[in-house]
Short mmCIF file of C-alpha atoms and ligand atoms in Angstrom, two decimals:
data_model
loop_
_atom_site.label_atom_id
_atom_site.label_comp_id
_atom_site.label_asym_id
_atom_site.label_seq_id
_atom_site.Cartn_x
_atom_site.Cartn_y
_atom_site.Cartn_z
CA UNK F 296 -24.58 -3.82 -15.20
CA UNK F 297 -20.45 -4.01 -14.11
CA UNK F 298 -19.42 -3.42 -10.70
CA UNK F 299 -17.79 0.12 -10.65
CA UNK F 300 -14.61 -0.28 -9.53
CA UNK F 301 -14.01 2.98 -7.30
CA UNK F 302 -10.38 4.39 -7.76
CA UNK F 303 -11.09 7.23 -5.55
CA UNK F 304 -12.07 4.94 -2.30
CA UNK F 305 -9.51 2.77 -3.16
CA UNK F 306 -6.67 5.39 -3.60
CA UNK F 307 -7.82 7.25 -0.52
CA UNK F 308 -7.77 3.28 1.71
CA UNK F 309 -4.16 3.40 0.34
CA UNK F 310 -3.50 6.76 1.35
CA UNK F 311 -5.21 6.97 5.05
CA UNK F 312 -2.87 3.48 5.52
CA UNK F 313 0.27 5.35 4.50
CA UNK F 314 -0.81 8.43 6.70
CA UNK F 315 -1.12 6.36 9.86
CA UNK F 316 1.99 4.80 9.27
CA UNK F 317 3.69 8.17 8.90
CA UNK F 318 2.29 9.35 11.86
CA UNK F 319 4.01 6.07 13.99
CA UNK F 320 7.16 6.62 12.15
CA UNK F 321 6.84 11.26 13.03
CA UNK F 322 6.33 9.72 16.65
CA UNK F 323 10.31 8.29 16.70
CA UNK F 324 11.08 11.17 15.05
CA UNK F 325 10.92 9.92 11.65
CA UNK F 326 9.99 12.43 8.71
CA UNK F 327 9.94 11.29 4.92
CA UNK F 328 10.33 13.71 2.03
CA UNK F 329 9.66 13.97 -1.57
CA UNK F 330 11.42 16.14 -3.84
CA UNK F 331 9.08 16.88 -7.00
CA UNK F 332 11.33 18.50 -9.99
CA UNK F 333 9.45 19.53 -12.58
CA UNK F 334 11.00 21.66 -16.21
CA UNK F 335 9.33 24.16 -18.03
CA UNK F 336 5.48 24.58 -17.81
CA UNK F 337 3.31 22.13 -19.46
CA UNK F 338 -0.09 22.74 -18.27
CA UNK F 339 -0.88 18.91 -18.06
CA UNK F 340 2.34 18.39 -15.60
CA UNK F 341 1.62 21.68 -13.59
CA UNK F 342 -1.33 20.21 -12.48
CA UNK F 343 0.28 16.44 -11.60
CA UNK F 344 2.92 18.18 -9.48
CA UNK F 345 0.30 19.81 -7.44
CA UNK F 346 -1.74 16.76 -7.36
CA UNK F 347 1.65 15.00 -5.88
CA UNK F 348 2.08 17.86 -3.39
CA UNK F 349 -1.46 17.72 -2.33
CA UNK F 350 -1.38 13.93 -1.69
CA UNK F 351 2.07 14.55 -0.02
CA UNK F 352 0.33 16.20 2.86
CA UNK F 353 -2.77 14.08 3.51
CA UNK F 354 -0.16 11.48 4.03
CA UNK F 355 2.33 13.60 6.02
CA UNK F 356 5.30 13.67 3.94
CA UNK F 357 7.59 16.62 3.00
CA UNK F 358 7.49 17.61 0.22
CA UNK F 359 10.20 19.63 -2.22
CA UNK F 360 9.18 21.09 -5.41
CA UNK F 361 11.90 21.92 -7.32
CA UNK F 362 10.16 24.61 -10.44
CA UNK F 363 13.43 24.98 -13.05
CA UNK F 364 12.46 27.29 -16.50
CA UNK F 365 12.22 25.39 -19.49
CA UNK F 366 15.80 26.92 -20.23
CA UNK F 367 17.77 24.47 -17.64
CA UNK F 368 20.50 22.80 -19.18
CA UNK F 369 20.81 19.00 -18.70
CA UNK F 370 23.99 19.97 -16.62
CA UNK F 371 22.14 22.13 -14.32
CA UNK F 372 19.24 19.25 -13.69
CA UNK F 373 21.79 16.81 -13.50
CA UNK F 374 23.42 18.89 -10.77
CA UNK F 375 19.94 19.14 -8.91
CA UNK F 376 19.18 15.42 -9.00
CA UNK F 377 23.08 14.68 -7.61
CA UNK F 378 22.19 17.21 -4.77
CA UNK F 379 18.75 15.87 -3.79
CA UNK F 380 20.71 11.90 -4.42
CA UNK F 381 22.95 13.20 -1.41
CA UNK F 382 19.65 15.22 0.29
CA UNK F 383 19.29 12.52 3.68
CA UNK F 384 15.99 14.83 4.17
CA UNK F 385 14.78 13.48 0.40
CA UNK F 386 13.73 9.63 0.36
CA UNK F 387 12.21 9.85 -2.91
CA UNK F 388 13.07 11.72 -6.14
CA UNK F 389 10.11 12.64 -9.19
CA UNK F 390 11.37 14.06 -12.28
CA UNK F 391 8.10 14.96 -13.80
CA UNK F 392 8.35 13.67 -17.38
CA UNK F 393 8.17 14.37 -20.08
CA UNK F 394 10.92 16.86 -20.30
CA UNK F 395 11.48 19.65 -22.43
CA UNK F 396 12.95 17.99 -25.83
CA UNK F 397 16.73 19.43 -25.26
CA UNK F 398 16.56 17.23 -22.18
CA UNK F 399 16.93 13.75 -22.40
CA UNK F 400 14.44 11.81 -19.96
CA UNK F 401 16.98 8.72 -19.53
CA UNK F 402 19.83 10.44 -18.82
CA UNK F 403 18.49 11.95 -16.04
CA UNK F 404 16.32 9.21 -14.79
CA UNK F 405 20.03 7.16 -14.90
CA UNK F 406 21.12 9.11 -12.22
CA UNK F 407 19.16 9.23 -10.10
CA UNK F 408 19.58 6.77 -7.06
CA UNK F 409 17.92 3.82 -7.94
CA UNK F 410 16.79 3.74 -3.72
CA UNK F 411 15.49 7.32 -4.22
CA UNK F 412 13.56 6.65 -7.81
CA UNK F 413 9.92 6.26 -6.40
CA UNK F 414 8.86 6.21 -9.97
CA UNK F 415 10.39 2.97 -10.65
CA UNK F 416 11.69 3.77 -14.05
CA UNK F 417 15.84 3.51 -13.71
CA UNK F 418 16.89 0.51 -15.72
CA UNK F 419 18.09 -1.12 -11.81
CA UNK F 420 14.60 -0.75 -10.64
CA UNK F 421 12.94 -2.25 -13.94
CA UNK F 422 15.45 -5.20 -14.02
CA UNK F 423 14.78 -5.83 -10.18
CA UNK F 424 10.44 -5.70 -11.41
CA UNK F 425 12.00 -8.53 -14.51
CA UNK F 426 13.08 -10.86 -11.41
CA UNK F 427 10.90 -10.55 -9.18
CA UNK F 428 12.90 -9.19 -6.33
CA UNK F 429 11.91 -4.91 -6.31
CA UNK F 430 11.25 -2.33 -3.52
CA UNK F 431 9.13 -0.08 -5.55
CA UNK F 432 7.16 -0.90 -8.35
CA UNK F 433 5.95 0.93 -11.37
CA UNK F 434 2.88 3.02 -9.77
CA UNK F 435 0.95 2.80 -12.24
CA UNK F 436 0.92 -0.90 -12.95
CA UNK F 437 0.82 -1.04 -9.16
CA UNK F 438 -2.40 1.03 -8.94
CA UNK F 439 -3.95 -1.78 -11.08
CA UNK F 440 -3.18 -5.01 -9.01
CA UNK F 441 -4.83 -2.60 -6.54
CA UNK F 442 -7.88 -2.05 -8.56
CA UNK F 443 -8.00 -5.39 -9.56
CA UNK F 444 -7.23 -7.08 -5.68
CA UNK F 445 -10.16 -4.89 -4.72
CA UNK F 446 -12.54 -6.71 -6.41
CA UNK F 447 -11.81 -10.05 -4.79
CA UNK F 448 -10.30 -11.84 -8.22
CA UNK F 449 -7.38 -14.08 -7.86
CA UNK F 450 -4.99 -13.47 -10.95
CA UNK F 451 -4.00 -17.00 -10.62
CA UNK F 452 -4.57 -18.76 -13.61
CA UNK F 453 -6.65 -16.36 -15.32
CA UNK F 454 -5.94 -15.29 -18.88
CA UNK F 455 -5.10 -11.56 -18.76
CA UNK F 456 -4.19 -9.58 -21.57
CA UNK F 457 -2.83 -5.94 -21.70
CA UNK F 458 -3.21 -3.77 -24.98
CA UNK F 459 0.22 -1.60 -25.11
CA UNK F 460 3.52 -2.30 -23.94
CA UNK F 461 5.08 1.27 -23.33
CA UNK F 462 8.27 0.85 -20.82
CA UNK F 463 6.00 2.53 -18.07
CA UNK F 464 2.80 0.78 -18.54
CA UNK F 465 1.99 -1.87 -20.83
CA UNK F 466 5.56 -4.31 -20.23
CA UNK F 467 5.79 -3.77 -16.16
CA UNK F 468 1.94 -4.30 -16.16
CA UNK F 469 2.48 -7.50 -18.00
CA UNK F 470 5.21 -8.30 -15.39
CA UNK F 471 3.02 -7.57 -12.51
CA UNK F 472 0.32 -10.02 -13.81
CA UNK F 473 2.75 -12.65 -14.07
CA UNK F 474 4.00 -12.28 -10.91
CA UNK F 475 0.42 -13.10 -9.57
CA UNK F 476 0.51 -16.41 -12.10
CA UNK F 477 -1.97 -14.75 -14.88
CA UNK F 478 -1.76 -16.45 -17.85
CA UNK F 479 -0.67 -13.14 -19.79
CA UNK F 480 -0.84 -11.69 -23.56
CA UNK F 481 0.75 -8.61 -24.20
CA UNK F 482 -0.80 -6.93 -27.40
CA UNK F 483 0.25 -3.53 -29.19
CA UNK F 484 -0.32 -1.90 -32.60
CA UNK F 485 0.92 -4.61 -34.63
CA UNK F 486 -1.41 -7.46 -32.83
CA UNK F 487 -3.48 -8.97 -35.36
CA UNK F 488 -7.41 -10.08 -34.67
CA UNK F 489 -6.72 -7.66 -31.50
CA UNK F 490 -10.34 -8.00 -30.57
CA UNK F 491 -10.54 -11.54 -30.64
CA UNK F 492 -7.44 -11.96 -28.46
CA UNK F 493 -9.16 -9.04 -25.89
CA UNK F 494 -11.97 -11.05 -25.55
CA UNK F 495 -10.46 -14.23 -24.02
CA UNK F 496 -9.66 -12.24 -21.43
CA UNK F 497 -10.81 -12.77 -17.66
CA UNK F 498 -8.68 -9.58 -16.93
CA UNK F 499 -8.20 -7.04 -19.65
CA UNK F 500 -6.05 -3.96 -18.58
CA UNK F 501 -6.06 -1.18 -21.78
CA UNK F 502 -2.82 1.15 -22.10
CA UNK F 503 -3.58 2.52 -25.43
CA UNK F 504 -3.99 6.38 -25.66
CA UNK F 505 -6.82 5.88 -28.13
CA UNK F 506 -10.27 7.39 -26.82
CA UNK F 507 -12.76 4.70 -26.41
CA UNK F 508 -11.12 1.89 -28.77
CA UNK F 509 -12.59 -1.08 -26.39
CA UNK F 510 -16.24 -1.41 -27.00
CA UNK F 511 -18.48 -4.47 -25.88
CA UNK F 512 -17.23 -6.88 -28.87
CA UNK F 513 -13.59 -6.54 -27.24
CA UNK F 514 -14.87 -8.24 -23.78
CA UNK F 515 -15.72 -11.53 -22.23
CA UNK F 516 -19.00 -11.46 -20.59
CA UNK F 517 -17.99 -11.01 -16.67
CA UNK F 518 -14.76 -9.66 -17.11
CA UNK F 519 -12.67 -7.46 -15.55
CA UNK F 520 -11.97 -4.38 -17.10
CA UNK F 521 -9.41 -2.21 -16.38
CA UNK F 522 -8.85 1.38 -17.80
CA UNK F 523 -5.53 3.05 -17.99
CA UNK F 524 -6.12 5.55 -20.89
CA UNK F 525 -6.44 9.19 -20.47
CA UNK F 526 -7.70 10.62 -23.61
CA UNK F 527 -10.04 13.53 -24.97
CA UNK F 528 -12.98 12.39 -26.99
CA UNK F 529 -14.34 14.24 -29.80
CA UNK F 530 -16.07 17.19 -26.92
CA UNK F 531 -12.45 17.86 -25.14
CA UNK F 532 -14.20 15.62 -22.18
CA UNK F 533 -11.80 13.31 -20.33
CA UNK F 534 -12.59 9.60 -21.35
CA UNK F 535 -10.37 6.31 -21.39
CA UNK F 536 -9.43 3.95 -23.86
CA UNK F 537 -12.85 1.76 -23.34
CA UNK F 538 -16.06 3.22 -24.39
CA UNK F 539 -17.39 2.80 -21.18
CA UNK F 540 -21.27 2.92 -21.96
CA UNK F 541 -20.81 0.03 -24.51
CA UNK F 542 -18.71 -1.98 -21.81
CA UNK F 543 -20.69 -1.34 -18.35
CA UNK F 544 -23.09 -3.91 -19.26
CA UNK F 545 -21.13 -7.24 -20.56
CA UNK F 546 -17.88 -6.12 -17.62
CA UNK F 547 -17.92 -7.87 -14.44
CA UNK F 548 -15.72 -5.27 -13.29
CA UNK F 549 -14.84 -2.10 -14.90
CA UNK F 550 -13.13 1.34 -13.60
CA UNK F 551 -14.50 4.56 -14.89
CA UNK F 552 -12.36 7.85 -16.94
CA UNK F 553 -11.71 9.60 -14.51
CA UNK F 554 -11.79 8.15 -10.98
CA UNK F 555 -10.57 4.94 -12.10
CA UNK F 556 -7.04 4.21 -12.64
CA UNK F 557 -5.81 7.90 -12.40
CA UNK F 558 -6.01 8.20 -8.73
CA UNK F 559 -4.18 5.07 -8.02
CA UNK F 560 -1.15 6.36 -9.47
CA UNK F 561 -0.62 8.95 -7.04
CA UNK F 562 -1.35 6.80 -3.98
CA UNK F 563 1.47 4.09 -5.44
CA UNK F 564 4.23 7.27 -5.45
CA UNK F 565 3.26 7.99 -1.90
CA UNK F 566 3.55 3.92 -0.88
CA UNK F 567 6.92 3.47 -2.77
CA UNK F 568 8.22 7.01 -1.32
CA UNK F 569 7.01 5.63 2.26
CA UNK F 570 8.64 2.14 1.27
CA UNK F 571 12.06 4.23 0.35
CA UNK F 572 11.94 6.11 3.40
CA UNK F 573 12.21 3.11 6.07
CA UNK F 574 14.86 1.43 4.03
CA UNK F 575 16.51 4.93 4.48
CA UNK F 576 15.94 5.08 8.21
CA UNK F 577 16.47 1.24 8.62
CA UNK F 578 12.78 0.17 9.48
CA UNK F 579 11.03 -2.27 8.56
P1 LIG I 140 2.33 4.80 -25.27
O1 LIG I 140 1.90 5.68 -26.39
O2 LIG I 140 3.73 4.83 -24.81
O3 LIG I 140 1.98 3.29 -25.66
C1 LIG I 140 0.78 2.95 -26.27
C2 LIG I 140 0.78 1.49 -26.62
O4 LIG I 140 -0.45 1.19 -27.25
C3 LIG I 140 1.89 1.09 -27.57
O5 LIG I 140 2.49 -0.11 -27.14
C4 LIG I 140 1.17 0.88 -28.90
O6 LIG I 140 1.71 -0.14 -29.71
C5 LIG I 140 -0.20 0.48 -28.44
N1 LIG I 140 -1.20 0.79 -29.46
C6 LIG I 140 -1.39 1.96 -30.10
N2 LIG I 140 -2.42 1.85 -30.99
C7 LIG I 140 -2.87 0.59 -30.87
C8 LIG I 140 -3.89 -0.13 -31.53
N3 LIG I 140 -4.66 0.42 -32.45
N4 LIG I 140 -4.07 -1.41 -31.17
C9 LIG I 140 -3.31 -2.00 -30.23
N5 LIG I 140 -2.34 -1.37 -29.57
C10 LIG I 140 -2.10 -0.10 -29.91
O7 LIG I 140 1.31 5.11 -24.09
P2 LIG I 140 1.43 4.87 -22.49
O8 LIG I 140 1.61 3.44 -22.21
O9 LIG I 140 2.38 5.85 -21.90
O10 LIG I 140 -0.03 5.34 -22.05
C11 LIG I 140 -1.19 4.68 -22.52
C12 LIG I 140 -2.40 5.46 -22.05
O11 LIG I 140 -2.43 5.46 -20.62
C13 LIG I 140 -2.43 6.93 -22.46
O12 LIG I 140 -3.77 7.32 -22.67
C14 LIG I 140 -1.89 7.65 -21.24
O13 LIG I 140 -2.36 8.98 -21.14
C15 LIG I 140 -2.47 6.80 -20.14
N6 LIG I 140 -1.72 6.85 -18.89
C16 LIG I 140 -2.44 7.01 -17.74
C17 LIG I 140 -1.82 7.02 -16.53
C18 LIG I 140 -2.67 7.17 -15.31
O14 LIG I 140 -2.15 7.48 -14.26
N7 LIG I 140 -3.97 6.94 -15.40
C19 LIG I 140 -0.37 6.91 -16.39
C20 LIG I 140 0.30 6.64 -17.66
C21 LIG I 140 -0.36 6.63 -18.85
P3 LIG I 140 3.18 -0.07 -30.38
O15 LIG I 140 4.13 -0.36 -29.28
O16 LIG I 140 3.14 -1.14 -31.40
O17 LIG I 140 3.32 1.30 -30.95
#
């Protein structure tokens, strides 16, 4: 049987670290604020922007929530986002995506300050994640090295391979393993003999969107397994992108759907928002 790999302790480890933090920085009068804009009312982002709020206060932030009708012109967002850009009480700046489709999500991501975008996704902040030299990085992606630090593997030299190379998962992922000198193989629909490549892997992250794709023949014996998808299966329950009961047994490591990945995300906002608020106040 796989080690469990426990997103929730994890995340909340990340999170209690970023609240003491705060509370050292509210001592010399130091506050940090996020402003959370979200468009129109998908259910699905309704409940993200309250899960953003909610972590914004067991850390000690500020947070904004900016709630525009589904109506708002791209001139009237773009005005919002060059207000909160100017905002010194706002270090970070969330545009929950996606947008409504009369809205164009790169246009607006584009301008916002590339010191305020805590989501990492303006084309200065990916270029800076290309070379190596970033403030924030994508939290997602982020939330993985996490995952995968916490159970004691050293990327170095191992053969990773990620399945999907979306701009806000699979390529910075890729990036990230790199950076920690995997030996890496992005993959995507058009890979062919997917499963053999999947199963050279010592680290296999999966950033599909297809409910329970992975099973056992996919992984190496001991490896680690790391679950980005958030799908439905064929009940409406939550599940990832690995069939999990197929997998717990051959994985070294594996993270469950949900309480794997999904909490991590969250946790990587609050560190990059805490990470844009001292270079805003000049600490260190
Ligand atoms: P995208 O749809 O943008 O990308 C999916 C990728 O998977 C594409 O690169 C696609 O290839 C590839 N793909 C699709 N089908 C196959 C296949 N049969 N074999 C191999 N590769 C395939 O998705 P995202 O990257 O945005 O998200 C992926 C999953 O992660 C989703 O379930 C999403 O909900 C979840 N997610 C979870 C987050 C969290 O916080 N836990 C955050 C973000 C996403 P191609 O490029 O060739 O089309």
């Amino acid at each position: 049987m796989a080690n469990i790999i426990d997103g929730k302790a994890v995340s909340a480890q990340v999170k209690e670290d970023i609240r003491q933090e705060v509370e050292q920085l509210k001592a010399k009068g130091i506050e940090i604020g996020l402003a959370v804009v979200i468009v129109g009312d998908d259910p699905a982002s309704q409940v993200y922007v309250k899960n953003k709020e909610k972590a914004c206060e067991t850390v000690g932030f500020n947070s904004y929530k900016y709630a525009l009708p589904a109506e708002t012109t791209e001139e009237e967002l773009l005005a919002l986002v060059d207000k909160l850009n100017k905002d010194d009480k706002v270090d970070g700046i969330l545009v929950q995506l996606p947008l409504p489709k009369h809205l164009d999500d790169k246009i607006i991501i584009n301008n916002i300050r590339p010191d305020k975008d805590v989501d990492a996704f303006h084309p200065v902040n990916v270029g800076k994640i290309m070379i190596g030299d970033y403030s924030f990085l994508p939290c997602t992606p982020a939330g993985v090295m996490e995952l995968i630090k916490s159970t004691g593997t050293d990327v170095a030299g191992k053969e990773c391979v990620v399945i999907g190379r979306s701009n806000i998962v699979g390529k910075p992922q890729a990036m990230l393993l790199l950076h920690q000198n995997g030996t890496v193989t992005i993959t995507h629909s058009k890979t062919k003999n997917l499963k053999e490549v999947c199963a050279r892997a010592d680290i296999l992250v999966a950033a599909v969107g297809r409910a329970k794709m992975v099973k056992a023949d996919y992984i190496k014996e001991g490896a680690v397994v790391i679950d980005v998808g958030m799908n439905r299966d064929e009940n409406g329950k939550l599940c990832g992108d690995v069939d999990f009961e197929d997998c717990k047994e051959k994985a070294g490591y594996i993270t469950p759907v949900p309480g794997g990945v999904g909490p991590m995300t969250i946790a990587m906002l609050m560190k990059n928002t805490l990470t844009a608020g001292k270079e805003h106040h000049g600490v260190n």
